[in-house]
Coordinates of C-alpha atoms and ligand atoms in Angstrom, one line a residue:
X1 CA -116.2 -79.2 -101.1
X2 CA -113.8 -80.5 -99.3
X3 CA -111.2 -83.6 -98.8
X4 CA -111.4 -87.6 -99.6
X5 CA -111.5 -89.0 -96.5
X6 CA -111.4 -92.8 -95.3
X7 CA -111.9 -94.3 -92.2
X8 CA -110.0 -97.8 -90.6
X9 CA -107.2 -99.7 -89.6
X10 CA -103.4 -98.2 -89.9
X11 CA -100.5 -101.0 -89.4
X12 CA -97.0 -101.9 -90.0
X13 CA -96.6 -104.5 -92.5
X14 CA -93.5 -106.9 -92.2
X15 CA -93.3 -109.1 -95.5
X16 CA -91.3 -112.8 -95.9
X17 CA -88.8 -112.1 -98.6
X18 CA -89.2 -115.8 -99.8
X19 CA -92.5 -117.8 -100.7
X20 CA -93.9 -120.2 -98.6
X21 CA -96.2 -121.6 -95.5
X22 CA -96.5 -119.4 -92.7
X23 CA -94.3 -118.4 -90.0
X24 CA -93.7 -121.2 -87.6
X25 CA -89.8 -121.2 -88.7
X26 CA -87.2 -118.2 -88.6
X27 CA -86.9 -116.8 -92.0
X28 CA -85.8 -113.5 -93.8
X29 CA -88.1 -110.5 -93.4
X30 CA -88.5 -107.2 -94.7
X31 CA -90.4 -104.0 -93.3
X32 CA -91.5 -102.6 -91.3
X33 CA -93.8 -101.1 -94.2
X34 CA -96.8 -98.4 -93.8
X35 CA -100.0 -100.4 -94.3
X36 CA -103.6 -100.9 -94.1
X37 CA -106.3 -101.2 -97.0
X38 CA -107.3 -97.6 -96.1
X39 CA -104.3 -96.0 -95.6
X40 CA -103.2 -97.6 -99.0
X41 CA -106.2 -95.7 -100.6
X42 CA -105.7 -92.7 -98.7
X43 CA -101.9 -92.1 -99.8
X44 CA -102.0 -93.1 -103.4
X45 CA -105.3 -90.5 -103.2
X46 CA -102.6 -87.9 -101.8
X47 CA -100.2 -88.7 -103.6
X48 CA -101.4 -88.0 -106.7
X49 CA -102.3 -84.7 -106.0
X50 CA -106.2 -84.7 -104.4
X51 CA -107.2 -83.5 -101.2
X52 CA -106.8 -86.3 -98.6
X53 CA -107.4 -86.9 -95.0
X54 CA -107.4 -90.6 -93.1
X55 CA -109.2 -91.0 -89.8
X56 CA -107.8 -94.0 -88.0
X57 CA -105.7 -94.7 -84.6
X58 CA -102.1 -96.4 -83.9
X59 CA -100.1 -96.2 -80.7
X60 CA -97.4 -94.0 -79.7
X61 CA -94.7 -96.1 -80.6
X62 CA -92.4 -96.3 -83.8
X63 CA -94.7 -98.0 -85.9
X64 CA -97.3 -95.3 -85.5
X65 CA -94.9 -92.7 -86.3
X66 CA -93.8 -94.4 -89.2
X67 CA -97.5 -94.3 -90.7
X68 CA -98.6 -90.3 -90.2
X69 CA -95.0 -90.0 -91.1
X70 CA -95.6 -91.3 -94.7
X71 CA -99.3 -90.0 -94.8
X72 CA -97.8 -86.6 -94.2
X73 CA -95.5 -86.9 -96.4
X74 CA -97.7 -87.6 -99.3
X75 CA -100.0 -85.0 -98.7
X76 CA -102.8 -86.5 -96.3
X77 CA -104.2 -84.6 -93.3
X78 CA -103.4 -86.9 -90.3
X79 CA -105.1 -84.5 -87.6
X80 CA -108.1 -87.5 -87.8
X81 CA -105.0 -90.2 -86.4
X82 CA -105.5 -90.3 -82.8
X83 CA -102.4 -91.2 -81.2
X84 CA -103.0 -94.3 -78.7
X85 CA -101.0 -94.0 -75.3
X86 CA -102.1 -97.1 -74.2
X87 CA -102.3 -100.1 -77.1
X88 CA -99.7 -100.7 -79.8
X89 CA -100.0 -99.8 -83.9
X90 CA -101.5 -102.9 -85.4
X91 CA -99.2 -105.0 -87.0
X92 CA -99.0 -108.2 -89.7
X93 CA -96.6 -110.4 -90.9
X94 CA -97.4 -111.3 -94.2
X95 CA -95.9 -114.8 -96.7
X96 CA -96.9 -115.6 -100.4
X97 CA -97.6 -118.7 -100.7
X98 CA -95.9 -120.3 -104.1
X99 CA -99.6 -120.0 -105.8
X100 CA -100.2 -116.5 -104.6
X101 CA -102.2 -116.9 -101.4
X102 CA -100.9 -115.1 -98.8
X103 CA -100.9 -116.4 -94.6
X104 CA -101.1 -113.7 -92.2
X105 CA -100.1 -113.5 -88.8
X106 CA -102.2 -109.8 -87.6
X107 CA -102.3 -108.0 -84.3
X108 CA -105.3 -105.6 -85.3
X109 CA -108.3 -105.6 -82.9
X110 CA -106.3 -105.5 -80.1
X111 CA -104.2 -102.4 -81.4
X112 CA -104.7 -99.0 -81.5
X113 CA -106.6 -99.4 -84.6
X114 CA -109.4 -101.7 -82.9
X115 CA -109.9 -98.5 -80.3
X116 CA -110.8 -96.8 -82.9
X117 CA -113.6 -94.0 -82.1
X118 CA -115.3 -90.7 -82.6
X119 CA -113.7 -87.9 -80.9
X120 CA -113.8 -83.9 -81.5
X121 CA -110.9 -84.1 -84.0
X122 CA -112.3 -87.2 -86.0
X123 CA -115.7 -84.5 -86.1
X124 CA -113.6 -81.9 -87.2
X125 CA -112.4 -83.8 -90.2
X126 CA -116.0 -85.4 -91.0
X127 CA -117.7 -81.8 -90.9
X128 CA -114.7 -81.0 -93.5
X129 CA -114.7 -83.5 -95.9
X130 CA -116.6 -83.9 -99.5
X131 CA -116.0 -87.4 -100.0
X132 CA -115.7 -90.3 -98.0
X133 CA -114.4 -93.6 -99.5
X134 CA -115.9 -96.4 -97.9
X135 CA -114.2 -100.2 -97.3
X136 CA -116.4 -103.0 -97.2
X137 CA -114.6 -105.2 -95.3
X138 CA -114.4 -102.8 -92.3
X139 CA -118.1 -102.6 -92.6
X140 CA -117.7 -106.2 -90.6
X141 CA -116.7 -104.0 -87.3
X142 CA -119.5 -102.4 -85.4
X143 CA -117.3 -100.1 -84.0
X144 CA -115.9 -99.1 -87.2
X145 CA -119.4 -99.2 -89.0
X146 CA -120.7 -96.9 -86.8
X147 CA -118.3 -94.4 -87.4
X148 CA -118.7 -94.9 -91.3
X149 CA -121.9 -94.7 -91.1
X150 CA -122.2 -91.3 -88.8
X151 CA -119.6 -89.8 -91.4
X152 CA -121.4 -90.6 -94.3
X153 CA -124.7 -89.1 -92.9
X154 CA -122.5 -86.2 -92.2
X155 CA -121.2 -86.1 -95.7
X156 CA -123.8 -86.5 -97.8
X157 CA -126.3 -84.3 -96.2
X158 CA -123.8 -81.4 -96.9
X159 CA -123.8 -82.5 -100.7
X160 CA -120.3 -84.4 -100.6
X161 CA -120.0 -88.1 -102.2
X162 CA -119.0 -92.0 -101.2
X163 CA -117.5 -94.5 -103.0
X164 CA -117.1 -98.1 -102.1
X165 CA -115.0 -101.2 -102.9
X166 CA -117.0 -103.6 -101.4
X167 CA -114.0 -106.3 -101.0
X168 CA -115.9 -108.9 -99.3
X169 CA -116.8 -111.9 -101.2
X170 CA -116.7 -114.5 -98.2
X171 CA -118.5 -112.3 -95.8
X172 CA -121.5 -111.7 -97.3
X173 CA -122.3 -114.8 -98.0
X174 CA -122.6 -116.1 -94.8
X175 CA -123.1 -113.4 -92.8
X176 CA -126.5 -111.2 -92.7
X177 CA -125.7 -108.3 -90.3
X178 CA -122.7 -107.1 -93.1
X179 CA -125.0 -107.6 -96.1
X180 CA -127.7 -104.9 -94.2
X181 CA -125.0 -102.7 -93.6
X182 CA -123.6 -103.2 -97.4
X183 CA -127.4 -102.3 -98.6
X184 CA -127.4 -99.4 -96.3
X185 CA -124.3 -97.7 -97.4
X186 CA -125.1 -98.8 -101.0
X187 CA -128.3 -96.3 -101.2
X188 CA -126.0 -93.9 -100.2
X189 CA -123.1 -94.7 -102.7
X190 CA -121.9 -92.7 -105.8
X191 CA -119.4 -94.3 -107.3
X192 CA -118.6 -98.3 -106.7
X193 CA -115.2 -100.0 -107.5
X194 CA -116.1 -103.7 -107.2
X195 CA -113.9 -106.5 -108.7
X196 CA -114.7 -110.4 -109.5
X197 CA -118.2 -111.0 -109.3
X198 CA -118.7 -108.3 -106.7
X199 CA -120.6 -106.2 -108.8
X200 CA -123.3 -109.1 -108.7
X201 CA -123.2 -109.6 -105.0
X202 CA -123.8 -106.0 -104.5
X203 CA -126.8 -106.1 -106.8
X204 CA -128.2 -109.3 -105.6
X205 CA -128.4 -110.3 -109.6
X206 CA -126.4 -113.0 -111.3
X207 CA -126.5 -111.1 -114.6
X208 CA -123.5 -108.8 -114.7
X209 CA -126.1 -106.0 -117.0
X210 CA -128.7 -106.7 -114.5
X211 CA -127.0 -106.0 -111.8
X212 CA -125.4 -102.6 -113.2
X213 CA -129.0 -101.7 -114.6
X214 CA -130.1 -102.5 -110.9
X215 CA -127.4 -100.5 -109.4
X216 CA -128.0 -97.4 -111.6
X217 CA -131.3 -97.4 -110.3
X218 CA -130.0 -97.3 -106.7
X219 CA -128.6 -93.8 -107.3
X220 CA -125.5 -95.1 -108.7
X221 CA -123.8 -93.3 -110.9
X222 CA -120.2 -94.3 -111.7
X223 CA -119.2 -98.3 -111.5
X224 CA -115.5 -98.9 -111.6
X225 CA -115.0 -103.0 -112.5
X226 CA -111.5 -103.5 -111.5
X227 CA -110.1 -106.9 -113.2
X228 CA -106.3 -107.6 -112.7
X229 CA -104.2 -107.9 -115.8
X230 CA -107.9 -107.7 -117.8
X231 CA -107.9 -104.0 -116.6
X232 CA -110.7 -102.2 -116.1
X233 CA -113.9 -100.9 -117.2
X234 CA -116.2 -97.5 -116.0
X235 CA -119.7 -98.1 -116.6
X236 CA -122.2 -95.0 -116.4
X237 CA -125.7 -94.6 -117.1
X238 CA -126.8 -94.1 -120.1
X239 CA -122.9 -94.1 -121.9
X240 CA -120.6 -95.8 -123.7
X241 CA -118.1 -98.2 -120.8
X242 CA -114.9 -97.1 -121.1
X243 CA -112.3 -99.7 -120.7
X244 CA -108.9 -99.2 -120.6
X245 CA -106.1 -102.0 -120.7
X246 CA -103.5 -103.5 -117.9
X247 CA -100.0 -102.4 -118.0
X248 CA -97.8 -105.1 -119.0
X249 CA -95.5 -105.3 -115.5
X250 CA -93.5 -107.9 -113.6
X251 CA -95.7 -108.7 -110.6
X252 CA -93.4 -108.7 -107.3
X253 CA -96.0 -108.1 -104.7
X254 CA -99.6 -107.5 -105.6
X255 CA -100.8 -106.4 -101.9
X256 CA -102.5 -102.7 -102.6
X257 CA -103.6 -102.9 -106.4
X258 CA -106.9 -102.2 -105.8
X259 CA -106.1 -100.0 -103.0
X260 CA -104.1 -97.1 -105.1
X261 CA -106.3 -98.1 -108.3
X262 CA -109.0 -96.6 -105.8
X263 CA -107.4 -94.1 -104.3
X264 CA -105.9 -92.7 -108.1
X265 CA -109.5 -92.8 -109.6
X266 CA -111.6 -91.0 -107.1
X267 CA -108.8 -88.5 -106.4
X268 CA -108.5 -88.0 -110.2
X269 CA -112.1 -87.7 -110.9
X270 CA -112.9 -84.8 -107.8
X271 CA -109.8 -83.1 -109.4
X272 CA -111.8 -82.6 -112.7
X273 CA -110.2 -85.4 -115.0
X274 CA -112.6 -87.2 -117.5
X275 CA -113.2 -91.0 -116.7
X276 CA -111.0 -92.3 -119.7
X277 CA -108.2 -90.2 -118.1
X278 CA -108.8 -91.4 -114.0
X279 CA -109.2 -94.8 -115.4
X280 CA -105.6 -94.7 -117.0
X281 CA -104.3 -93.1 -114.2
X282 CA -105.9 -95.5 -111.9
X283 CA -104.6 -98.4 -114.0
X284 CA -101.2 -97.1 -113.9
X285 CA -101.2 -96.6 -110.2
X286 CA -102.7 -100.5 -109.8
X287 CA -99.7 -101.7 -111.9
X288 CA -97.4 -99.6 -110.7
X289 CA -97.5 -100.5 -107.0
X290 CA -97.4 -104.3 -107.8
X291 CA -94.0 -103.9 -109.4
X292 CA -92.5 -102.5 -105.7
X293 CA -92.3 -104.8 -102.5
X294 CA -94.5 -103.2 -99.7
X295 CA -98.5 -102.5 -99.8
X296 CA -97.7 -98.8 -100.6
X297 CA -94.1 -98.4 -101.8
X298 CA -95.2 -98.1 -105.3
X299 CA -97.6 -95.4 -105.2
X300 CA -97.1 -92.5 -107.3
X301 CA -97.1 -89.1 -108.0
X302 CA -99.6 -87.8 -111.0
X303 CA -95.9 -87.1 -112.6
X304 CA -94.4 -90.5 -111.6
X305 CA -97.9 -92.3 -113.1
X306 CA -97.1 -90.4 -116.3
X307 CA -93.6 -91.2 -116.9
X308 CA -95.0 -95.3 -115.9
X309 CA -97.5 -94.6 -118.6
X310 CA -94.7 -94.3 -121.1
X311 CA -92.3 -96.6 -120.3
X312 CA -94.6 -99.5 -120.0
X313 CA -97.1 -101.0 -122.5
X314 CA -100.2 -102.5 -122.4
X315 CA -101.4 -105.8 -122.6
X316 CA -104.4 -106.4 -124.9
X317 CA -106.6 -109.5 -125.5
Ligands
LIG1 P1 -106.8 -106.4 -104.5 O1 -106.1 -107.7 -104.7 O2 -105.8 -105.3 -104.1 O3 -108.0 -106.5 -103.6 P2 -108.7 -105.8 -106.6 O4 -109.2 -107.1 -106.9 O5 -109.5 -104.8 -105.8 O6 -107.2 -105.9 -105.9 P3 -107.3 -105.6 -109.1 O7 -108.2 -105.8 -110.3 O8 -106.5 -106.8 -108.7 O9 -108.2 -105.1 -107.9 O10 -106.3 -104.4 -109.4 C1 -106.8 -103.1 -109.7 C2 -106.1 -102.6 -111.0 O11 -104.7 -102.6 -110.9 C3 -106.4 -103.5 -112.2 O12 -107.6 -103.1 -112.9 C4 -105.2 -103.3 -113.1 O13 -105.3 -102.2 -113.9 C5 -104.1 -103.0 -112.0 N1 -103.3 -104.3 -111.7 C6 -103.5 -105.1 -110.7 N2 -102.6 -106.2 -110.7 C7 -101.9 -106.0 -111.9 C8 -100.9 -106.7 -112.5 N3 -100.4 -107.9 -112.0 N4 -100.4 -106.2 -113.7 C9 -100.8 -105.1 -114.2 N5 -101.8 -104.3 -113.6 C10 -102.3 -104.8 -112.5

């Protein structure tokens, strides 16, 4: 029917090579890396081997080159990048802090990517596409919510598909305009890829059966529960979950885990694969990217995920 396509913010990513508190004193540095939660998604998707395409804006500078460059590269259509002559590629600096945490110094909204809008070549892709993978935390943007939401009219009505990570547990709760946008895009959703108790804010039910019983009866039909070195679980009406264990990996930078997870699961699935065999995939591509410094440095070919499958166990509990 058609590519994957996701819509949002494109950036360069420069990374502290040592743990820490923020950025208020010269320190060593690393990047810049391709980056943004989308992008992530929309390269490991590529990658991989599925039809991709990313809508999203950066400047016409170095860091925007860098970006399409690597989207290219791995397979996405980047005719939906519009090319900004007049505000920069967005851009974060990113430190771990020594329990995990990470401080962020960002230059989005007033980049390229907070310009972001609907033009004849972002149409072009939409009319295309067969999917569109939806991120909830841009859903906090009008601008970008209006674009989401426009595409996935567009999509759906001509029989493509939307999945969504919702990846907003502090917004929803205090903020009502997001949740009516998450319900919105919800009744429209296929396939969900929550993790934590998202699955439960998305439902509105405490009760982790409730809330997939309630979501199955939303239209739902596919419910990917990611859960970090627990792995993860598919959940369908009316079948068996399938749950498949964490690869046992050395963590160096876990920025993107989710991202590629996403990105390796839908694209394995609209390529034909059985759930037990996207979810390993998807697992693989999770670990795999944590093991590599950089959001997206470690995501991998279908090949790349296989050989990572063999060489690496799993950790069971
Ligand atoms: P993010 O932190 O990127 O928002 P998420 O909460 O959406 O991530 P996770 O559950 O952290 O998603 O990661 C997705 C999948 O990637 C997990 O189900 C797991 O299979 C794999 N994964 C993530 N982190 C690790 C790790 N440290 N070791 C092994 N596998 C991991």
């Amino acid at each position: 029917l058609g590519p994957t396509i996701c819509i949002g913010e494109i950036l360069a990513e420069i990374v502290a090579t040592t743990t820490g508190h923020g950025f208020a004193e010269s320190q060593p540095l690393i990047g810049p890396f391709p980056s943004g939660a989308p992008a992530i998604f929309i390269d490991q998707c590529g990658r991989i081997g599925g039809k991709a395409a990313m809508i999203g804006a950066v400047g016409d500078d170095d860091f925007g080159r860098m970006n399409r460059a690597r989207l290219e590269r791995d397979g996405v259509d980047v005719s939906g990048i519009a090319v900004d002559d007049t505000l920069p590629t967005g851009s974060a600096f990113v430190r771990y802090r020594p329990d995990g945490d990470r401080d962020f110094v960002f230059n989005m909204w007033t980049s390229a990517a907070g310009n972001l809008r609907w033009t004849d070549a972002v149409e072009a892709v939409v009319s295309g596409a067969g999917h569109l993978h939806v991120m909830g935390t841009l859903l906090v943007r009008p601008g970008i919510w209006d674009m989401t939401d426009r595409a996935a009219q567009i999509i759906k009505a001509r029989g493509g598909s939307i999945s969504l990570d919702p990846n907003l547990r502090k917004e929803l709760k205090d903020d009502g305009e997001t949740a009516a946008r998450l319900a919105q895009i919800l009744e429209m959703t296929d396939v969900l890829l929550p993790s934590g108790d998202e699955l439960q804010l998305a439902a509105g039910r405490s009760d982790r059966q409730a809330a997939i019983d309630a979501l199955f009866a939303r239209g739902i039909t596919e419910i990917a529960l990611k859960d970090g070195t627990r792995g993860a679980t598919v959940f369908t009406p009316g079948a068996a979950p399938v749950h498949a264990d964490a690869f046992a990996v050395t963590e160096v930078d876990p920025t993107g885990a989710g991202d590629c997870f996403g990105g390796a699961y839908i694209a394995a699935r609209r390529l034909g694969e059985q759930i037990a065999t996207a979810l390993d995939l998807a697992c693989a591509a999770g670990a795999r990217n944590v093991t590599v410094r950089g959001p997206m440095e470690g995501a991998g070919t279908r090949q790349e995920l296989e050989d990572f499958m063999k060489a690496n166990r799993r950790i069971t509990h």
